[in-house]
JSON list of C-alpha atoms and ligand atoms in Angstrom, two decimals:
[
{"chain": "A", "resi": 125, "resn": "MET", "atom": "CA", "xyz": [4.03, 47.27, -17.77]},
{"chain": "A", "resi": 126, "resn": "LYS", "atom": "CA", "xyz": [3.12, 43.61, -17.95]},
{"chain": "A", "resi": 127, "resn": "LEU", "atom": "CA", "xyz": [5.62, 42.80, -15.19]},
{"chain": "A", "resi": 128, "resn": "LEU", "atom": "CA", "xyz": [4.22, 45.62, -13.06]},
{"chain": "A", "resi": 129, "resn": "LEU", "atom": "CA", "xyz": [0.68, 44.33, -13.52]},
{"chain": "A", "resi": 130, "resn": "THR", "atom": "CA", "xyz": [1.75, 40.78, -12.69]},
{"chain": "A", "resi": 131, "resn": "THR", "atom": "CA", "xyz": [3.51, 42.04, -9.57]},
{"chain": "A", "resi": 132, "resn": "LEU", "atom": "CA", "xyz": [0.44, 43.97, -8.51]},
{"chain": "A", "resi": 133, "resn": "ILE", "atom": "CA", "xyz": [-1.81, 40.95, -8.98]},
{"chain": "A", "resi": 134, "resn": "VAL", "atom": "CA", "xyz": [0.57, 38.78, -6.96]},
{"chain": "A", "resi": 135, "resn": "MET", "atom": "CA", "xyz": [0.58, 41.41, -4.23]},
{"chain": "A", "resi": 136, "resn": "ILE", "atom": "CA", "xyz": [-3.20, 41.56, -4.13]},
{"chain": "A", "resi": 137, "resn": "MET", "atom": "CA", "xyz": [-3.88, 37.82, -4.33]},
{"chain": "A", "resi": 138, "resn": "ASN", "atom": "CA", "xyz": [-1.63, 35.73, -2.10]},
{"chain": "A", "resi": 139, "resn": "PHE", "atom": "CA", "xyz": [-3.27, 32.41, -2.85]},
{"chain": "A", "resi": 140, "resn": "ASP", "atom": "CA", "xyz": [-4.45, 31.01, -6.18]},
{"chain": "A", "resi": 141, "resn": "MET", "atom": "CA", "xyz": [-6.78, 28.28, -7.32]},
{"chain": "A", "resi": 142, "resn": "PRO", "atom": "CA", "xyz": [-4.87, 25.07, -8.11]},
{"chain": "A", "resi": 143, "resn": "LYS", "atom": "CA", "xyz": [-5.14, 23.96, -11.73]},
{"chain": "A", "resi": 144, "resn": "LEU", "atom": "CA", "xyz": [-7.16, 20.81, -12.42]},
{"chain": "A", "resi": 145, "resn": "PRO", "atom": "CA", "xyz": [-4.91, 18.24, -14.14]},
{"chain": "A", "resi": 146, "resn": "TYR", "atom": "CA", "xyz": [-7.91, 16.78, -16.05]},
{"chain": "A", "resi": 147, "resn": "ALA", "atom": "CA", "xyz": [-11.11, 17.84, -17.81]},
{"chain": "A", "resi": 148, "resn": "LYS", "atom": "CA", "xyz": [-14.05, 18.65, -15.53]},
{"chain": "A", "resi": 149, "resn": "ASN", "atom": "CA", "xyz": [-15.95, 15.55, -16.68]},
{"chain": "A", "resi": 150, "resn": "ALA", "atom": "CA", "xyz": [-12.92, 13.23, -16.60]},
{"chain": "A", "resi": 151, "resn": "LEU", "atom": "CA", "xyz": [-13.68, 11.70, -13.19]},
{"chain": "A", "resi": 152, "resn": "GLU", "atom": "CA", "xyz": [-17.23, 10.62, -14.07]},
{"chain": "A", "resi": 153, "resn": "PRO", "atom": "CA", "xyz": [-19.11, 8.65, -12.88]},
{"chain": "A", "resi": 154, "resn": "VAL", "atom": "CA", "xyz": [-17.26, 8.76, -9.53]},
{"chain": "A", "resi": 155, "resn": "ILE", "atom": "CA", "xyz": [-17.17, 12.57, -9.40]},
{"chain": "A", "resi": 156, "resn": "SER", "atom": "CA", "xyz": [-19.50, 14.29, -11.88]},
{"chain": "A", "resi": 157, "resn": "GLU", "atom": "CA", "xyz": [-18.81, 17.49, -13.77]},
{"chain": "A", "resi": 158, "resn": "GLN", "atom": "CA", "xyz": [-21.57, 19.09, -11.73]},
{"chain": "A", "resi": 159, "resn": "THR", "atom": "CA", "xyz": [-19.80, 18.18, -8.50]},
{"chain": "A", "resi": 160, "resn": "ILE", "atom": "CA", "xyz": [-16.56, 19.63, -9.89]},
{"chain": "A", "resi": 161, "resn": "ASP", "atom": "CA", "xyz": [-18.45, 22.81, -10.79]},
{"chain": "A", "resi": 162, "resn": "PHE", "atom": "CA", "xyz": [-19.70, 23.17, -7.21]},
{"chain": "A", "resi": 163, "resn": "HIS", "atom": "CA", "xyz": [-16.90, 21.61, -5.17]},
{"chain": "A", "resi": 164, "resn": "TYR", "atom": "CA", "xyz": [-13.95, 23.04, -7.11]},
{"chain": "A", "resi": 165, "resn": "GLY", "atom": "CA", "xyz": [-15.60, 26.00, -8.78]},
{"chain": "A", "resi": 166, "resn": "LYS", "atom": "CA", "xyz": [-17.61, 27.31, -5.83]},
{"chain": "A", "resi": 167, "resn": "HIS", "atom": "CA", "xyz": [-16.53, 25.77, -2.51]},
{"chain": "A", "resi": 168, "resn": "LEU", "atom": "CA", "xyz": [-12.78, 25.85, -3.15]},
{"chain": "A", "resi": 169, "resn": "GLN", "atom": "CA", "xyz": [-12.97, 29.23, -4.89]},
{"chain": "A", "resi": 170, "resn": "ASN", "atom": "CA", "xyz": [-14.74, 30.55, -1.81]},
{"chain": "A", "resi": 171, "resn": "TYR", "atom": "CA", "xyz": [-12.03, 29.22, 0.53]},
{"chain": "A", "resi": 172, "resn": "VAL", "atom": "CA", "xyz": [-9.34, 30.84, -1.66]},
{"chain": "A", "resi": 173, "resn": "ASN", "atom": "CA", "xyz": [-11.18, 34.18, -1.79]},
{"chain": "A", "resi": 174, "resn": "THR", "atom": "CA", "xyz": [-11.93, 34.15, 1.94]},
{"chain": "A", "resi": 175, "resn": "LEU", "atom": "CA", "xyz": [-8.32, 33.32, 2.85]},
{"chain": "A", "resi": 176, "resn": "ASN", "atom": "CA", "xyz": [-7.00, 36.11, 0.61]},
{"chain": "A", "resi": 177, "resn": "ASN", "atom": "CA", "xyz": [-9.33, 38.57, 2.33]},
{"chain": "A", "resi": 178, "resn": "LEU", "atom": "CA", "xyz": [-8.60, 37.34, 5.86]},
{"chain": "A", "resi": 179, "resn": "VAL", "atom": "CA", "xyz": [-4.79, 37.52, 5.64]},
{"chain": "A", "resi": 180, "resn": "LYS", "atom": "CA", "xyz": [-4.74, 41.13, 4.44]},
{"chain": "A", "resi": 181, "resn": "GLY", "atom": "CA", "xyz": [-2.80, 43.23, 6.94]},
{"chain": "A", "resi": 182, "resn": "THR", "atom": "CA", "xyz": [-1.98, 40.27, 9.20]},
{"chain": "A", "resi": 183, "resn": "GLU", "atom": "CA", "xyz": [1.31, 38.51, 9.92]},
{"chain": "A", "resi": 184, "resn": "PHE", "atom": "CA", "xyz": [0.09, 35.71, 7.62]},
{"chain": "A", "resi": 185, "resn": "GLU", "atom": "CA", "xyz": [-0.04, 37.89, 4.52]},
{"chain": "A", "resi": 186, "resn": "SER", "atom": "CA", "xyz": [3.51, 36.99, 3.50]},
{"chain": "A", "resi": 187, "resn": "LYS", "atom": "CA", "xyz": [3.50, 33.39, 4.71]},
{"chain": "A", "resi": 188, "resn": "SER", "atom": "CA", "xyz": [3.17, 30.26, 2.61]},
{"chain": "A", "resi": 189, "resn": "LEU", "atom": "CA", "xyz": [0.03, 28.15, 2.77]},
{"chain": "A", "resi": 190, "resn": "ASN", "atom": "CA", "xyz": [1.91, 25.37, 4.57]},
{"chain": "A", "resi": 191, "resn": "ASP", "atom": "CA", "xyz": [3.28, 27.80, 7.17]},
{"chain": "A", "resi": 192, "resn": "ILE", "atom": "CA", "xyz": [-0.20, 29.15, 7.87]},
{"chain": "A", "resi": 193, "resn": "VAL", "atom": "CA", "xyz": [-1.62, 25.65, 8.34]},
{"chain": "A", "resi": 194, "resn": "LYS", "atom": "CA", "xyz": [1.27, 24.83, 10.70]},
{"chain": "A", "resi": 195, "resn": "THR", "atom": "CA", "xyz": [1.24, 28.02, 12.78]},
{"chain": "A", "resi": 196, "resn": "ALA", "atom": "CA", "xyz": [-2.08, 29.91, 12.63]},
{"chain": "A", "resi": 197, "resn": "PRO", "atom": "CA", "xyz": [-4.17, 29.75, 15.79]},
{"chain": "A", "resi": 198, "resn": "ASP", "atom": "CA", "xyz": [-7.49, 27.88, 15.57]},
{"chain": "A", "resi": 199, "resn": "GLY", "atom": "CA", "xyz": [-9.96, 30.14, 13.82]},
{"chain": "A", "resi": 200, "resn": "ALA", "atom": "CA", "xyz": [-11.01, 31.48, 10.43]},
{"chain": "A", "resi": 201, "resn": "ILE", "atom": "CA", "xyz": [-7.55, 31.92, 8.89]},
{"chain": "A", "resi": 202, "resn": "PHE", "atom": "CA", "xyz": [-6.51, 28.41, 9.88]},
{"chain": "A", "resi": 203, "resn": "ASN", "atom": "CA", "xyz": [-9.82, 26.89, 8.72]},
{"chain": "A", "resi": 204, "resn": "ASN", "atom": "CA", "xyz": [-9.68, 28.49, 5.30]},
{"chain": "A", "resi": 205, "resn": "ALA", "atom": "CA", "xyz": [-5.94, 27.86, 4.80]},
{"chain": "A", "resi": 206, "resn": "GLY", "atom": "CA", "xyz": [-6.46, 24.23, 5.78]},
{"chain": "A", "resi": 207, "resn": "GLN", "atom": "CA", "xyz": [-9.27, 23.88, 3.28]},
{"chain": "A", "resi": 208, "resn": "VAL", "atom": "CA", "xyz": [-7.23, 25.48, 0.47]},
{"chain": "A", "resi": 209, "resn": "LEU", "atom": "CA", "xyz": [-4.38, 23.06, 1.20]},
{"chain": "A", "resi": 210, "resn": "ASN", "atom": "CA", "xyz": [-6.73, 20.07, 1.61]},
{"chain": "A", "resi": 211, "resn": "HIS", "atom": "CA", "xyz": [-8.55, 20.70, -1.66]},
{"chain": "A", "resi": 212, "resn": "THR", "atom": "CA", "xyz": [-5.37, 21.48, -3.61]},
{"chain": "A", "resi": 213, "resn": "LEU", "atom": "CA", "xyz": [-3.94, 18.08, -2.65]},
{"chain": "A", "resi": 214, "resn": "TYR", "atom": "CA", "xyz": [-7.34, 16.43, -3.17]},
{"chain": "A", "resi": 215, "resn": "PHE", "atom": "CA", "xyz": [-8.11, 17.65, -6.68]},
{"chain": "A", "resi": 216, "resn": "GLN", "atom": "CA", "xyz": [-4.57, 16.98, -7.87]},
{"chain": "A", "resi": 217, "resn": "GLN", "atom": "CA", "xyz": [-4.47, 13.35, -6.66]},
{"chain": "A", "resi": 218, "resn": "PHE", "atom": "CA", "xyz": [-7.12, 12.04, -9.07]},
{"chain": "A", "resi": 219, "resn": "THR", "atom": "CA", "xyz": [-7.12, 10.86, -12.68]},
{"chain": "A", "resi": 220, "resn": "GLY", "atom": "CA", "xyz": [-9.84, 9.86, -15.14]},
{"chain": "A", "resi": 221, "resn": "SER", "atom": "CA", "xyz": [-7.60, 7.24, -16.72]},
{"chain": "A", "resi": 222, "resn": "GLN", "atom": "CA", "xyz": [-6.19, 5.21, -13.85]},
{"chain": "A", "resi": 223, "resn": "VAL", "atom": "CA", "xyz": [-3.12, 3.22, -14.88]},
{"chain": "A", "resi": 224, "resn": "GLN", "atom": "CA", "xyz": [-2.17, 1.76, -11.48]},
{"chain": "A", "resi": 225, "resn": "LYS", "atom": "CA", "xyz": [-4.84, 0.16, -9.30]},
{"chain": "A", "resi": 226, "resn": "GLU", "atom": "CA", "xyz": [-2.43, 0.35, -6.36]},
{"chain": "A", "resi": 227, "resn": "PRO", "atom": "CA", "xyz": [0.89, 1.94, -5.46]},
{"chain": "A", "resi": 228, "resn": "LYS", "atom": "CA", "xyz": [4.23, 0.42, -6.34]},
{"chain": "A", "resi": 229, "resn": "GLY", "atom": "CA", "xyz": [7.85, 0.86, -5.28]},
{"chain": "A", "resi": 230, "resn": "LYS", "atom": "CA", "xyz": [8.77, 2.44, -1.94]},
{"chain": "A", "resi": 231, "resn": "LEU", "atom": "CA", "xyz": [5.19, 3.48, -1.10]},
{"chain": "A", "resi": 232, "resn": "ALA", "atom": "CA", "xyz": [3.90, -0.05, -1.72]},
{"chain": "A", "resi": 233, "resn": "ASP", "atom": "CA", "xyz": [6.63, -1.43, 0.54]},
{"chain": "A", "resi": 234, "resn": "ALA", "atom": "CA", "xyz": [5.83, 1.05, 3.32]},
{"chain": "A", "resi": 235, "resn": "ILE", "atom": "CA", "xyz": [2.09, 0.25, 3.11]},
{"chain": "A", "resi": 236, "resn": "LYS", "atom": "CA", "xyz": [2.82, -3.45, 3.43]},
{"chain": "A", "resi": 237, "resn": "ARG", "atom": "CA", "xyz": [5.18, -2.82, 6.36]},
{"chain": "A", "resi": 238, "resn": "ASP", "atom": "CA", "xyz": [2.83, -0.49, 8.28]},
{"chain": "A", "resi": 239, "resn": "PHE", "atom": "CA", "xyz": [-0.62, -1.93, 7.47]},
{"chain": "A", "resi": 240, "resn": "GLY", "atom": "CA", "xyz": [0.01, -5.56, 6.48]},
{"chain": "A", "resi": 241, "resn": "SER", "atom": "CA", "xyz": [-1.26, -5.34, 2.89]},
{"chain": "A", "resi": 242, "resn": "PHE", "atom": "CA", "xyz": [-2.82, -2.86, 0.45]},
{"chain": "A", "resi": 243, "resn": "GLU", "atom": "CA", "xyz": [-6.25, -4.36, 1.19]},
{"chain": "A", "resi": 244, "resn": "ASP", "atom": "CA", "xyz": [-5.73, -3.91, 4.95]},
{"chain": "A", "resi": 245, "resn": "PHE", "atom": "CA", "xyz": [-4.65, -0.32, 4.34]},
{"chain": "A", "resi": 246, "resn": "LYS", "atom": "CA", "xyz": [-7.75, 0.38, 2.23]},
{"chain": "A", "resi": 247, "resn": "ASN", "atom": "CA", "xyz": [-10.01, -1.16, 4.88]},
{"chain": "A", "resi": 248, "resn": "GLU", "atom": "CA", "xyz": [-8.48, 0.99, 7.60]},
{"chain": "A", "resi": 249, "resn": "PHE", "atom": "CA", "xyz": [-8.72, 4.10, 5.41]},
{"chain": "A", "resi": 250, "resn": "ASN", "atom": "CA", "xyz": [-12.34, 3.35, 4.47]},
{"chain": "A", "resi": 251, "resn": "ASN", "atom": "CA", "xyz": [-13.12, 2.85, 8.13]},
{"chain": "A", "resi": 252, "resn": "ALA", "atom": "CA", "xyz": [-11.57, 6.21, 9.09]},
{"chain": "A", "resi": 253, "resn": "SER", "atom": "CA", "xyz": [-13.49, 7.92, 6.25]},
{"chain": "A", "resi": 254, "resn": "THR", "atom": "CA", "xyz": [-16.86, 6.44, 7.08]},
{"chain": "A", "resi": 255, "resn": "THR", "atom": "CA", "xyz": [-16.68, 6.74, 10.88]},
{"chain": "A", "resi": 256, "resn": "LEU", "atom": "CA", "xyz": [-15.63, 10.39, 10.96]},
{"chain": "A", "resi": 257, "resn": "PHE", "atom": "CA", "xyz": [-18.62, 12.14, 12.49]},
{"chain": "A", "resi": 258, "resn": "GLY", "atom": "CA", "xyz": [-19.73, 15.26, 10.65]},
{"chain": "A", "resi": 259, "resn": "SER", "atom": "CA", "xyz": [-17.42, 17.16, 8.31]},
{"chain": "A", "resi": 260, "resn": "GLY", "atom": "CA", "xyz": [-13.74, 16.42, 7.86]},
{"chain": "A", "resi": 261, "resn": "TRP", "atom": "CA", "xyz": [-11.08, 14.41, 6.09]},
{"chain": "A", "resi": 262, "resn": "ALA", "atom": "CA", "xyz": [-9.30, 11.07, 6.22]},
{"chain": "A", "resi": 263, "resn": "TRP", "atom": "CA", "xyz": [-5.59, 11.35, 5.42]},
{"chain": "A", "resi": 264, "resn": "LEU", "atom": "CA", "xyz": [-2.70, 9.02, 4.76]},
{"chain": "A", "resi": 265, "resn": "SER", "atom": "CA", "xyz": [0.47, 10.75, 5.89]},
{"chain": "A", "resi": 266, "resn": "VAL", "atom": "CA", "xyz": [4.09, 10.00, 6.61]},
{"chain": "A", "resi": 267, "resn": "ASP", "atom": "CA", "xyz": [5.95, 11.06, 9.74]},
{"chain": "A", "resi": 268, "resn": "LYS", "atom": "CA", "xyz": [9.55, 12.25, 10.04]},
{"chain": "A", "resi": 269, "resn": "GLU", "atom": "CA", "xyz": [10.76, 8.65, 10.51]},
{"chain": "A", "resi": 270, "resn": "GLY", "atom": "CA", "xyz": [9.05, 7.48, 7.33]},
{"chain": "A", "resi": 271, "resn": "LYS", "atom": "CA", "xyz": [6.20, 5.68, 9.10]},
{"chain": "A", "resi": 272, "resn": "LEU", "atom": "CA", "xyz": [2.76, 5.86, 7.49]},
{"chain": "A", "resi": 273, "resn": "LYS", "atom": "CA", "xyz": [-0.26, 7.02, 9.50]},
{"chain": "A", "resi": 274, "resn": "ILE", "atom": "CA", "xyz": [-4.00, 7.27, 8.86]},
{"chain": "A", "resi": 275, "resn": "THR", "atom": "CA", "xyz": [-5.68, 10.14, 10.66]},
{"chain": "A", "resi": 276, "resn": "LYS", "atom": "CA", "xyz": [-9.13, 11.67, 10.85]},
{"chain": "A", "resi": 277, "resn": "GLU", "atom": "CA", "xyz": [-9.13, 15.45, 10.58]},
{"chain": "A", "resi": 278, "resn": "ILE", "atom": "CA", "xyz": [-12.07, 17.49, 11.77]},
{"chain": "A", "resi": 279, "resn": "ASN", "atom": "CA", "xyz": [-13.42, 20.27, 9.50]},
{"chain": "A", "resi": 280, "resn": "GLY", "atom": "CA", "xyz": [-10.54, 21.98, 7.68]},
{"chain": "A", "resi": 281, "resn": "SER", "atom": "CA", "xyz": [-7.56, 20.54, 9.53]},
{"chain": "A", "resi": 282, "resn": "ASN", "atom": "CA", "xyz": [-4.66, 18.79, 7.85]},
{"chain": "A", "resi": 283, "resn": "PRO", "atom": "CA", "xyz": [-1.98, 16.41, 9.23]},
{"chain": "A", "resi": 284, "resn": "LEU", "atom": "CA", "xyz": [0.62, 19.09, 8.50]},
{"chain": "A", "resi": 285, "resn": "ARG", "atom": "CA", "xyz": [-0.74, 20.76, 11.63]},
{"chain": "A", "resi": 286, "resn": "TYR", "atom": "CA", "xyz": [1.20, 18.22, 13.72]},
{"chain": "A", "resi": 287, "resn": "ASP", "atom": "CA", "xyz": [4.19, 17.79, 11.45]},
{"chain": "A", "resi": 288, "resn": "LEU", "atom": "CA", "xyz": [3.03, 14.88, 9.29]},
{"chain": "A", "resi": 289, "resn": "THR", "atom": "CA", "xyz": [3.37, 15.08, 5.49]},
{"chain": "A", "resi": 290, "resn": "PRO", "atom": "CA", "xyz": [-0.03, 14.50, 3.82]},
{"chain": "A", "resi": 291, "resn": "LEU", "atom": "CA", "xyz": [-0.03, 11.98, 0.94]},
{"chain": "A", "resi": 292, "resn": "LEU", "atom": "CA", "xyz": [-3.66, 11.08, 0.14]},
{"chain": "A", "resi": 293, "resn": "GLY", "atom": "CA", "xyz": [-6.84, 12.69, 1.41]},
{"chain": "A", "resi": 294, "resn": "PHE", "atom": "CA", "xyz": [-10.52, 11.79, 1.11]},
{"chain": "A", "resi": 295, "resn": "ASP", "atom": "CA", "xyz": [-12.92, 14.67, 1.66]},
{"chain": "A", "resi": 296, "resn": "VAL", "atom": "CA", "xyz": [-15.95, 13.48, 3.65]},
{"chain": "A", "resi": 297, "resn": "TRP", "atom": "CA", "xyz": [-17.77, 16.80, 3.82]},
{"chain": "A", "resi": 298, "resn": "GLU", "atom": "CA", "xyz": [-21.20, 16.19, 2.31]},
{"chain": "A", "resi": 299, "resn": "HIS", "atom": "CA", "xyz": [-20.52, 18.78, -0.40]},
{"chain": "A", "resi": 300, "resn": "SER", "atom": "CA", "xyz": [-17.97, 16.37, -1.92]},
{"chain": "A", "resi": 301, "resn": "TYR", "atom": "CA", "xyz": [-20.46, 13.58, -2.65]},
{"chain": "A", "resi": 302, "resn": "TYR", "atom": "CA", "xyz": [-24.06, 14.66, -2.13]},
{"chain": "A", "resi": 303, "resn": "ILE", "atom": "CA", "xyz": [-24.88, 15.41, -5.80]},
{"chain": "A", "resi": 304, "resn": "ASP", "atom": "CA", "xyz": [-23.56, 12.02, -6.98]},
{"chain": "A", "resi": 305, "resn": "PHE", "atom": "CA", "xyz": [-24.15, 9.71, -4.00]},
{"chain": "A", "resi": 306, "resn": "GLN", "atom": "CA", "xyz": [-26.64, 11.60, -1.80]},
{"chain": "A", "resi": 307, "resn": "ASN", "atom": "CA", "xyz": [-26.26, 10.24, 1.75]},
{"chain": "A", "resi": 308, "resn": "ARG", "atom": "CA", "xyz": [-24.22, 7.15, 0.72]},
{"chain": "A", "resi": 309, "resn": "ARG", "atom": "CA", "xyz": [-20.82, 8.24, 1.99]},
{"chain": "A", "resi": 310, "resn": "ALA", "atom": "CA", "xyz": [-19.45, 4.69, 2.18]},
{"chain": "A", "resi": 311, "resn": "ASP", "atom": "CA", "xyz": [-20.29, 4.01, -1.49]},
{"chain": "A", "resi": 312, "resn": "HIS", "atom": "CA", "xyz": [-18.62, 7.26, -2.51]},
{"chain": "A", "resi": 313, "resn": "ILE", "atom": "CA", "xyz": [-15.47, 6.40, -0.52]},
{"chain": "A", "resi": 314, "resn": "LYS", "atom": "CA", "xyz": [-15.34, 2.95, -2.11]},
{"chain": "A", "resi": 315, "resn": "ALA", "atom": "CA", "xyz": [-15.64, 4.46, -5.60]},
{"chain": "A", "resi": 316, "resn": "LEU", "atom": "CA", "xyz": [-12.84, 6.99, -5.02]},
{"chain": "A", "resi": 317, "resn": "TRP", "atom": "CA", "xyz": [-10.20, 4.23, -5.18]},
{"chain": "A", "resi": 318, "resn": "ASP", "atom": "CA", "xyz": [-10.93, 3.92, -8.92]},
{"chain": "A", "resi": 319, "resn": "ILE", "atom": "CA", "xyz": [-9.70, 7.46, -9.63]},
{"chain": "A", "resi": 320, "resn": "VAL", "atom": "CA", "xyz": [-6.64, 7.77, -7.36]},
{"chain": "A", "resi": 321, "resn": "ASP", "atom": "CA", "xyz": [-3.53, 8.72, -9.34]},
{"chain": "A", "resi": 322, "resn": "TRP", "atom": "CA", "xyz": [-0.96, 6.62, -7.48]},
{"chain": "A", "resi": 323, "resn": "ALA", "atom": "CA", "xyz": [1.93, 8.19, -9.38]},
{"chain": "A", "resi": 324, "resn": "VAL", "atom": "CA", "xyz": [1.03, 11.52, -7.70]},
{"chain": "A", "resi": 325, "resn": "VAL", "atom": "CA", "xyz": [0.80, 9.92, -4.24]},
{"chain": "A", "resi": 326, "resn": "GLU", "atom": "CA", "xyz": [4.13, 8.11, -4.76]},
{"chain": "A", "resi": 327, "resn": "LYS", "atom": "CA", "xyz": [5.78, 11.43, -5.68]},
{"chain": "A", "resi": 328, "resn": "ARG", "atom": "CA", "xyz": [4.51, 13.02, -2.44]},
{"chain": "A", "resi": 329, "resn": "PHE", "atom": "CA", "xyz": [5.96, 10.09, -0.50]},
{"chain": "A", "resi": 330, "resn": "ASP", "atom": "CA", "xyz": [9.33, 10.15, -2.30]},
{"chain": "A", "resi": 331, "resn": "LYS", "atom": "CA", "xyz": [9.91, 13.85, -1.62]},
{"chain": "B", "resi": 26, "resn": "MN", "atom": "MN1", "xyz": [-14.54, 19.80, 0.12]}
]
């Protein structure tokens, strides 16, 4: 009976909320518990619910999130799938007890090779995040040859759309920072570096 119920639930809900790997107040003062309540609890939950409703009866019902982001035509299914993927990677890349201030190992080497230094990389990433007009994301990704790229993604897009593997993403939609930083996007971006869990980003790169 339990197995049957589980199967039914899986059939009804294709996509789930990602689990937060920390307490809701763990990222304070950079990201407050109130922002988590709205951003994770309401915005992301809404993207997950909307995507589950939209894929019903379509060819995307049985596809993975990554496949939908890669193949869905521009429109509501793509937008919501992109935002579920974006926010899943986003919320899982942070920590309230940062051990490493910067990456090490292979990722550190690649950053030095492709951007000059970690500081140069951060400057370029900050620049992409602050100059993106309107709503969207800045992403660090790696291409098939192992080269790192920084891209600006409009609205709900993700670098996976053009075959890059996303490693680190900063959400620059106002909903991600307005409660804590109001209009000061640049200050919010600068503060985010203090909560990046580099071990998570390194794992995405090593895959
Ligand atoms: Mn967001």
